[in-house]
Amino acid sequence: MPPISSLLFVVLAGLALGSAGVVAFSRNIIHSALALLGTFLGVAGMYITLSADFLGATQVLVYVGGTLTLILFAVMLTARIEDMKVSNPTQGLGAGIGLVTVVLLLLGKTAATTAWTLNVQPDNPSTAKLGHAFLTTYLLPFEVGSIVLLAAMIGAVVLARRAVKRDWEKE
Amino acid sequence: MEIGLVHYLSVAAVLFGLGLLTVMTRKNSVGILLGVELILNAAALNFIAFEHFVVGDVGGQIFTVFIIVLAAAEAAIALAIVLSVYRNFRSIMADRMTTLKN
């Protein structure tokens, strides 16, 4: 019987990678978008096993609650509902798989042959440390991040807005 | 079997590979965006794994927070662009956006 942490890792990795496979190979864009949910949940679970508990919660809240909803909205708004074929065609799958295999071999070789100086941390919650770091050392990047979000929000509104001219504006 | 750094790195590498494949082979713009999200998640997982197993401060988590923030901003902008493209081309397939060709 393997220890429970190994079992948990296998389950989470299987969830993340299986859903990622559906994202990459599904013929239906809605299936792809919904399968991304499994990947996000699996990665969030792995964050928690790596004692990054705050990030696990943030991942679920921001990605699942925000980004995924946004993506589903975009799919619904841009697919023609009447023909019901919300397609997701692929092109050049063979060349893509070949290139990705080369990249994966390179990454695997690097990860396996590099002598990492391991310094494994104890499994403690790290939210308090993260909060202190954000409000002391990393205060400026934190604030810049807020400004980036504000700018992105305004930009998205400007881009997605329909330029409708009212009658009194045309004169 | 003890789960170590290499296991997390392998999961992140496969996630990255699938994301790369999605970006390269999809024609649907939203599909390409899904691939970008996979790649960003793989990078964030690497940051957290290195922090837990090698470095040991909160620097990896800080980076991951910024990755999540920028991914959210990127998704919002990209989807606004997709909506705008759909309004002009009646299609969001990337091989149809050929106005600048020739």
mmCIF file of N, CA, C and O in Angstrom, chain B residues 2-65:
data_model
loop_
_atom_site.group_PDB
_atom_site.id
_atom_site.type_symbol
_atom_site.label_atom_id
_atom_site.label_comp_id
_atom_site.label_asym_id
_atom_site.label_seq_id
_atom_site.Cartn_x
_atom_site.Cartn_y
_atom_site.Cartn_z
ATOM 1 N N GLU B 2 8.472 7.758 -2.796
ATOM 2 C CA GLU B 2 8.361 9.147 -2.342
ATOM 3 C C GLU B 2 8.209 10.080 -3.538
ATOM 4 O O GLU B 2 8.936 9.947 -4.525
ATOM 5 N N ILE B 3 7.235 10.994 -3.432
ATOM 6 C CA ILE B 3 7.020 11.939 -4.530
ATOM 7 C C ILE B 3 8.018 13.084 -4.388
ATOM 8 O O ILE B 3 8.058 13.752 -3.350
ATOM 9 N N GLY B 4 8.835 13.286 -5.400
ATOM 10 C CA GLY B 4 9.867 14.310 -5.299
ATOM 11 C C GLY B 4 9.733 15.378 -6.370
ATOM 12 O O GLY B 4 8.711 15.470 -7.054
ATOM 13 N N LEU B 5 10.785 16.156 -6.495
ATOM 14 C CA LEU B 5 10.776 17.279 -7.439
ATOM 15 C C LEU B 5 10.552 16.807 -8.860
ATOM 16 O O LEU B 5 9.788 17.412 -9.620
ATOM 17 N N VAL B 6 11.199 15.678 -9.225
ATOM 18 C CA VAL B 6 11.150 15.237 -10.624
ATOM 19 C C VAL B 6 9.723 14.905 -11.045
ATOM 20 O O VAL B 6 9.324 15.178 -12.182
ATOM 21 N N HIS B 7 8.930 14.367 -10.109
ATOM 22 C CA HIS B 7 7.552 14.020 -10.470
ATOM 23 C C HIS B 7 6.757 15.270 -10.830
ATOM 24 O O HIS B 7 6.042 15.300 -11.833
ATOM 25 N N TYR B 8 6.891 16.306 -9.986
ATOM 26 C CA TYR B 8 6.160 17.537 -10.280
ATOM 27 C C TYR B 8 6.654 18.153 -11.581
ATOM 28 O O TYR B 8 5.871 18.654 -12.388
ATOM 29 N N LEU B 9 7.974 18.107 -11.793
ATOM 30 C CA LEU B 9 8.511 18.680 -13.033
ATOM 31 C C LEU B 9 7.992 17.924 -14.248
ATOM 32 O O LEU B 9 7.684 18.530 -15.283
ATOM 33 N N SER B 10 7.858 16.590 -14.128
ATOM 34 C CA SER B 10 7.353 15.834 -15.277
ATOM 35 C C SER B 10 5.912 16.199 -15.573
ATOM 36 O O SER B 10 5.538 16.375 -16.740
ATOM 37 N N VAL B 11 5.079 16.310 -14.512
ATOM 38 C CA VAL B 11 3.683 16.691 -14.738
ATOM 39 C C VAL B 11 3.620 18.048 -15.420
ATOM 40 O O VAL B 11 2.892 18.244 -16.406
ATOM 41 N N ALA B 12 4.427 18.999 -14.932
ATOM 42 C CA ALA B 12 4.406 20.340 -15.519
ATOM 43 C C ALA B 12 4.893 20.287 -16.958
ATOM 44 O O ALA B 12 4.357 20.980 -17.825
ATOM 45 N N ALA B 13 5.886 19.433 -17.251
ATOM 46 C CA ALA B 13 6.410 19.356 -18.621
ATOM 47 C C ALA B 13 5.349 18.811 -19.560
ATOM 48 O O ALA B 13 5.154 19.329 -20.670
ATOM 49 N N VAL B 14 4.624 17.763 -19.121
ATOM 50 C CA VAL B 14 3.587 17.196 -19.999
ATOM 51 C C VAL B 14 2.466 18.210 -20.200
ATOM 52 O O VAL B 14 1.937 18.371 -21.313
ATOM 53 N N LEU B 15 2.115 18.919 -19.128
ATOM 54 C CA LEU B 15 1.090 19.960 -19.230
ATOM 55 C C LEU B 15 1.522 21.020 -20.244
ATOM 56 O O LEU B 15 0.739 21.448 -21.102
ATOM 57 N N PHE B 16 2.798 21.409 -20.155
ATOM 58 C CA PHE B 16 3.329 22.393 -21.103
ATOM 59 C C PHE B 16 3.272 21.867 -22.522
ATOM 60 O O PHE B 16 2.887 22.577 -23.455
ATOM 61 N N GLY B 17 3.645 20.574 -22.692
ATOM 62 C CA GLY B 17 3.629 19.998 -24.040
ATOM 63 C C GLY B 17 2.237 19.995 -24.626
ATOM 64 O O GLY B 17 2.036 20.346 -25.799
ATOM 65 N N LEU B 18 1.239 19.606 -23.806
ATOM 66 C CA LEU B 18 -0.143 19.589 -24.310
ATOM 67 C C LEU B 18 -0.597 21.008 -24.652
ATOM 68 O O LEU B 18 -1.288 21.216 -25.656
ATOM 69 N N GLY B 19 -0.211 21.981 -23.832
ATOM 70 C CA GLY B 19 -0.576 23.357 -24.122
ATOM 71 C C GLY B 19 0.047 23.838 -25.422
ATOM 72 O O GLY B 19 -0.609 24.474 -26.250
ATOM 73 N N LEU B 20 1.326 23.479 -25.604
ATOM 74 C CA LEU B 20 2.029 23.868 -26.836
ATOM 75 C C LEU B 20 1.353 23.254 -28.050
ATOM 76 O O LEU B 20 1.141 23.911 -29.076
ATOM 77 N N LEU B 21 0.972 21.975 -27.922
ATOM 78 C CA LEU B 21 0.280 21.285 -29.016
ATOM 79 C C LEU B 21 -1.031 21.985 -29.336
ATOM 80 O O LEU B 21 -1.379 22.192 -30.505
ATOM 81 N N THR B 22 -1.765 22.377 -28.267
ATOM 82 C CA THR B 22 -3.041 23.065 -28.484
ATOM 83 C C THR B 22 -2.823 24.371 -29.227
ATOM 84 O O THR B 22 -3.534 24.679 -30.187
ATOM 85 N N VAL B 23 -1.826 25.149 -28.786
ATOM 86 C CA VAL B 23 -1.579 26.443 -29.433
ATOM 87 C C VAL B 23 -1.193 26.249 -30.894
ATOM 88 O O VAL B 23 -1.627 26.994 -31.771
ATOM 89 N N MET B 24 -0.393 25.201 -31.164
ATOM 90 C CA MET B 24 0.104 25.051 -32.537
ATOM 91 C C MET B 24 -0.948 24.504 -33.481
ATOM 92 O O MET B 24 -0.942 24.842 -34.666
ATOM 93 N N THR B 25 -1.847 23.644 -33.020
ATOM 94 C CA THR B 25 -2.709 22.941 -33.966
ATOM 95 C C THR B 25 -4.128 23.487 -34.041
ATOM 96 O O THR B 25 -4.834 23.177 -34.986
ATOM 97 N N ARG B 26 -4.572 24.265 -33.063
ATOM 98 C CA ARG B 26 -5.959 24.717 -33.098
ATOM 99 C C ARG B 26 -6.156 25.810 -34.137
ATOM 100 O O ARG B 26 -5.259 26.636 -34.347
ATOM 101 N N LYS B 27 -7.355 25.827 -34.728
ATOM 102 C CA LYS B 27 -7.711 26.936 -35.604
ATOM 103 C C LYS B 27 -8.612 27.934 -34.906
ATOM 104 O O LYS B 27 -8.623 29.111 -35.230
ATOM 105 N N ASN B 28 -9.383 27.439 -33.949
ATOM 106 C CA ASN B 28 -10.309 28.307 -33.221
ATOM 107 C C ASN B 28 -9.523 29.206 -32.266
ATOM 108 O O ASN B 28 -8.695 28.721 -31.493
ATOM 109 N N SER B 29 -9.749 30.521 -32.312
ATOM 110 C CA SER B 29 -8.969 31.438 -31.476
ATOM 111 C C SER B 29 -9.152 31.145 -29.994
ATOM 112 O O SER B 29 -8.201 31.234 -29.220
ATOM 113 N N VAL B 30 -10.386 30.779 -29.595
ATOM 114 C CA VAL B 30 -10.603 30.473 -28.185
ATOM 115 C C VAL B 30 -9.840 29.208 -27.797
ATOM 116 O O VAL B 30 -9.294 29.108 -26.696
ATOM 117 N N GLY B 31 -9.742 28.239 -28.735
ATOM 118 C CA GLY B 31 -8.954 27.044 -28.469
ATOM 119 C C GLY B 31 -7.493 27.381 -28.230
ATOM 120 O O GLY B 31 -6.841 26.833 -27.333
ATOM 121 N N ILE B 32 -6.957 28.300 -29.029
ATOM 122 C CA ILE B 32 -5.567 28.732 -28.849
ATOM 123 C C ILE B 32 -5.386 29.342 -27.458
ATOM 124 O O ILE B 32 -4.407 29.094 -26.752
ATOM 125 N N LEU B 33 -6.395 30.122 -27.024
ATOM 126 C CA LEU B 33 -6.345 30.748 -25.705
ATOM 127 C C LEU B 33 -6.322 29.697 -24.598
ATOM 128 O O LEU B 33 -5.599 29.845 -23.600
ATOM 129 N N LEU B 34 -7.083 28.608 -24.783
ATOM 130 C CA LEU B 34 -7.068 27.528 -23.791
ATOM 131 C C LEU B 34 -5.659 26.941 -23.676
ATOM 132 O O LEU B 34 -5.192 26.634 -22.571
ATOM 133 N N GLY B 35 -4.972 26.794 -24.817
ATOM 134 C CA GLY B 35 -3.606 26.287 -24.785
ATOM 135 C C GLY B 35 -2.672 27.207 -24.018
ATOM 136 O O GLY B 35 -1.814 26.747 -23.259
ATOM 137 N N VAL B 36 -2.860 28.516 -24.189
ATOM 138 C CA VAL B 36 -2.024 29.472 -23.456
ATOM 139 C C VAL B 36 -2.249 29.316 -21.946
ATOM 140 O O VAL B 36 -1.295 29.359 -21.150
ATOM 141 N N GLU B 37 -3.507 29.108 -21.550
ATOM 142 C CA GLU B 37 -3.783 28.920 -20.122
ATOM 143 C C GLU B 37 -3.072 27.674 -19.591
ATOM 144 O O GLU B 37 -2.536 27.679 -18.473
ATOM 145 N N LEU B 38 -3.050 26.589 -20.394
ATOM 146 C CA LEU B 38 -2.342 25.377 -19.966
ATOM 147 C C LEU B 38 -0.864 25.663 -19.763
ATOM 148 O O LEU B 38 -0.262 25.235 -18.762
ATOM 149 N N ILE B 39 -0.253 26.402 -20.696
ATOM 150 C CA ILE B 39 1.181 26.700 -20.596
ATOM 151 C C ILE B 39 1.462 27.519 -19.339
ATOM 152 O O ILE B 39 2.417 27.257 -18.587
ATOM 153 N N LEU B 40 0.597 28.518 -19.063
ATOM 154 C CA LEU B 40 0.810 29.363 -17.885
ATOM 155 C C LEU B 40 0.700 28.537 -16.607
ATOM 156 O O LEU B 40 1.476 28.719 -15.658
ATOM 157 N N ASN B 41 -0.258 27.591 -16.578
ATOM 158 C CA ASN B 41 -0.398 26.749 -15.396
ATOM 159 C C ASN B 41 0.818 25.866 -15.186
ATOM 160 O O ASN B 41 1.249 25.650 -14.048
ATOM 161 N N ALA B 42 1.372 25.346 -16.296
ATOM 162 C CA ALA B 42 2.558 24.509 -16.175
ATOM 163 C C ALA B 42 3.723 25.316 -15.598
ATOM 164 O O ALA B 42 4.438 24.848 -14.702
ATOM 165 N N ALA B 43 3.884 26.555 -16.067
ATOM 166 C CA ALA B 43 4.974 27.388 -15.559
ATOM 167 C C ALA B 43 4.782 27.680 -14.078
ATOM 168 O O ALA B 43 5.724 27.597 -13.279
ATOM 169 N N ALA B 44 3.526 27.963 -13.683
ATOM 170 C CA ALA B 44 3.265 28.270 -12.281
ATOM 171 C C ALA B 44 3.538 27.063 -11.400
ATOM 172 O O ALA B 44 4.112 27.183 -10.306
ATOM 173 N N LEU B 45 3.170 25.875 -11.893
ATOM 174 C CA LEU B 45 3.422 24.654 -11.122
ATOM 175 C C LEU B 45 4.921 24.445 -10.917
ATOM 176 O O LEU B 45 5.374 24.059 -9.833
ATOM 177 N N ASN B 46 5.714 24.754 -11.953
ATOM 178 C CA ASN B 46 7.164 24.647 -11.813
ATOM 179 C C ASN B 46 7.690 25.593 -10.737
ATOM 180 O O ASN B 46 8.531 25.213 -9.922
ATOM 181 N N PHE B 47 7.194 26.830 -10.740
ATOM 182 C CA PHE B 47 7.643 27.799 -9.733
ATOM 183 C C PHE B 47 7.383 27.269 -8.330
ATOM 184 O O PHE B 47 8.261 27.298 -7.458
ATOM 185 N N ILE B 48 6.140 26.758 -8.103
ATOM 186 C CA ILE B 48 5.794 26.277 -6.762
ATOM 187 C C ILE B 48 6.632 25.062 -6.388
ATOM 188 O O ILE B 48 7.093 24.928 -5.245
ATOM 189 N N ALA B 49 6.858 24.155 -7.365
ATOM 190 C CA ALA B 49 7.627 22.952 -7.054
ATOM 191 C C ALA B 49 9.057 23.315 -6.679
ATOM 192 O O ALA B 49 9.596 22.809 -5.680
ATOM 193 N N PHE B 50 9.666 24.231 -7.436
ATOM 194 C CA PHE B 50 11.048 24.620 -7.107
ATOM 195 C C PHE B 50 11.103 25.321 -5.765
ATOM 196 O O PHE B 50 12.058 25.156 -5.004
ATOM 197 N N GLU B 51 10.058 26.111 -5.464
ATOM 198 C CA GLU B 51 10.063 26.781 -4.169
ATOM 199 C C GLU B 51 10.009 25.772 -3.034
ATOM 200 O O GLU B 51 10.726 25.884 -2.046
ATOM 201 N N HIS B 52 9.160 24.745 -3.189
ATOM 202 C CA HIS B 52 8.985 23.786 -2.095
ATOM 203 C C HIS B 52 10.196 22.883 -1.943
ATOM 204 O O HIS B 52 10.578 22.546 -0.827
ATOM 205 N N PHE B 53 10.814 22.504 -3.064
ATOM 206 C CA PHE B 53 11.858 21.481 -2.973
ATOM 207 C C PHE B 53 13.267 22.052 -2.986
ATOM 208 O O PHE B 53 14.195 21.394 -2.537
ATOM 209 N N VAL B 54 13.484 23.243 -3.529
ATOM 210 C CA VAL B 54 14.853 23.733 -3.682
ATOM 211 C C VAL B 54 15.089 25.038 -2.920
ATOM 212 O O VAL B 54 15.962 25.117 -2.058
ATOM 213 N N VAL B 55 14.290 26.077 -3.206
ATOM 214 C CA VAL B 55 14.672 27.415 -2.752
ATOM 215 C C VAL B 55 14.213 27.667 -1.324
ATOM 216 O O VAL B 55 14.995 28.011 -0.453
ATOM 217 N N GLY B 56 12.904 27.536 -1.083
ATOM 218 C CA GLY B 56 12.435 27.586 0.291
ATOM 219 C C GLY B 56 11.997 28.929 0.824
ATOM 220 O O GLY B 56 11.750 29.054 1.998
ATOM 221 N N ASP B 57 11.890 29.963 -0.013
ATOM 222 C CA ASP B 57 11.303 31.208 0.476
ATOM 223 C C ASP B 57 9.888 31.288 -0.103
ATOM 224 O O ASP B 57 9.339 30.284 -0.535
ATOM 225 N N VAL B 58 9.278 32.488 -0.107
ATOM 226 C CA VAL B 58 7.965 32.603 -0.737
ATOM 227 C C VAL B 58 8.050 33.175 -2.149
ATOM 228 O O VAL B 58 7.043 33.488 -2.739
ATOM 229 N N GLY B 59 9.279 33.294 -2.685
ATOM 230 C CA GLY B 59 9.441 33.909 -4.002
ATOM 231 C C GLY B 59 8.667 33.211 -5.094
ATOM 232 O O GLY B 59 8.082 33.859 -5.967
ATOM 233 N N GLY B 60 8.622 31.887 -5.059
ATOM 234 C CA GLY B 60 7.889 31.152 -6.082
ATOM 235 C C GLY B 60 6.414 31.445 -6.045
ATOM 236 O O GLY B 60 5.765 31.608 -7.080
ATOM 237 N N GLN B 61 5.871 31.549 -4.818
ATOM 238 C CA GLN B 61 4.444 31.843 -4.709
ATOM 239 C C GLN B 61 4.139 33.248 -5.192
ATOM 240 O O GLN B 61 3.095 33.498 -5.799
ATOM 241 N N ILE B 62 5.075 34.203 -4.923
ATOM 242 C CA ILE B 62 4.877 35.572 -5.401
ATOM 243 C C ILE B 62 4.771 35.571 -6.919
ATOM 244 O O ILE B 62 3.859 36.162 -7.509
ATOM 245 N N PHE B 63 5.709 34.856 -7.566
ATOM 246 C CA PHE B 63 5.679 34.785 -9.023
ATOM 247 C C PHE B 63 4.368 34.189 -9.503
ATOM 248 O O PHE B 63 3.772 34.650 -10.479
ATOM 249 N N THR B 64 3.904 33.140 -8.814
ATOM 250 C CA THR B 64 2.684 32.479 -9.261
ATOM 251 C C THR B 64 1.475 33.392 -9.132
ATOM 252 O O THR B 64 0.593 33.393 -9.984
ATOM 253 N N VAL B 65 1.452 34.201 -8.058
ATOM 254 C CA VAL B 65 0.354 35.163 -7.928
ATOM 255 C C VAL B 65 0.345 36.102 -9.120
ATOM 256 O O VAL B 65 -0.706 36.374 -9.719
#
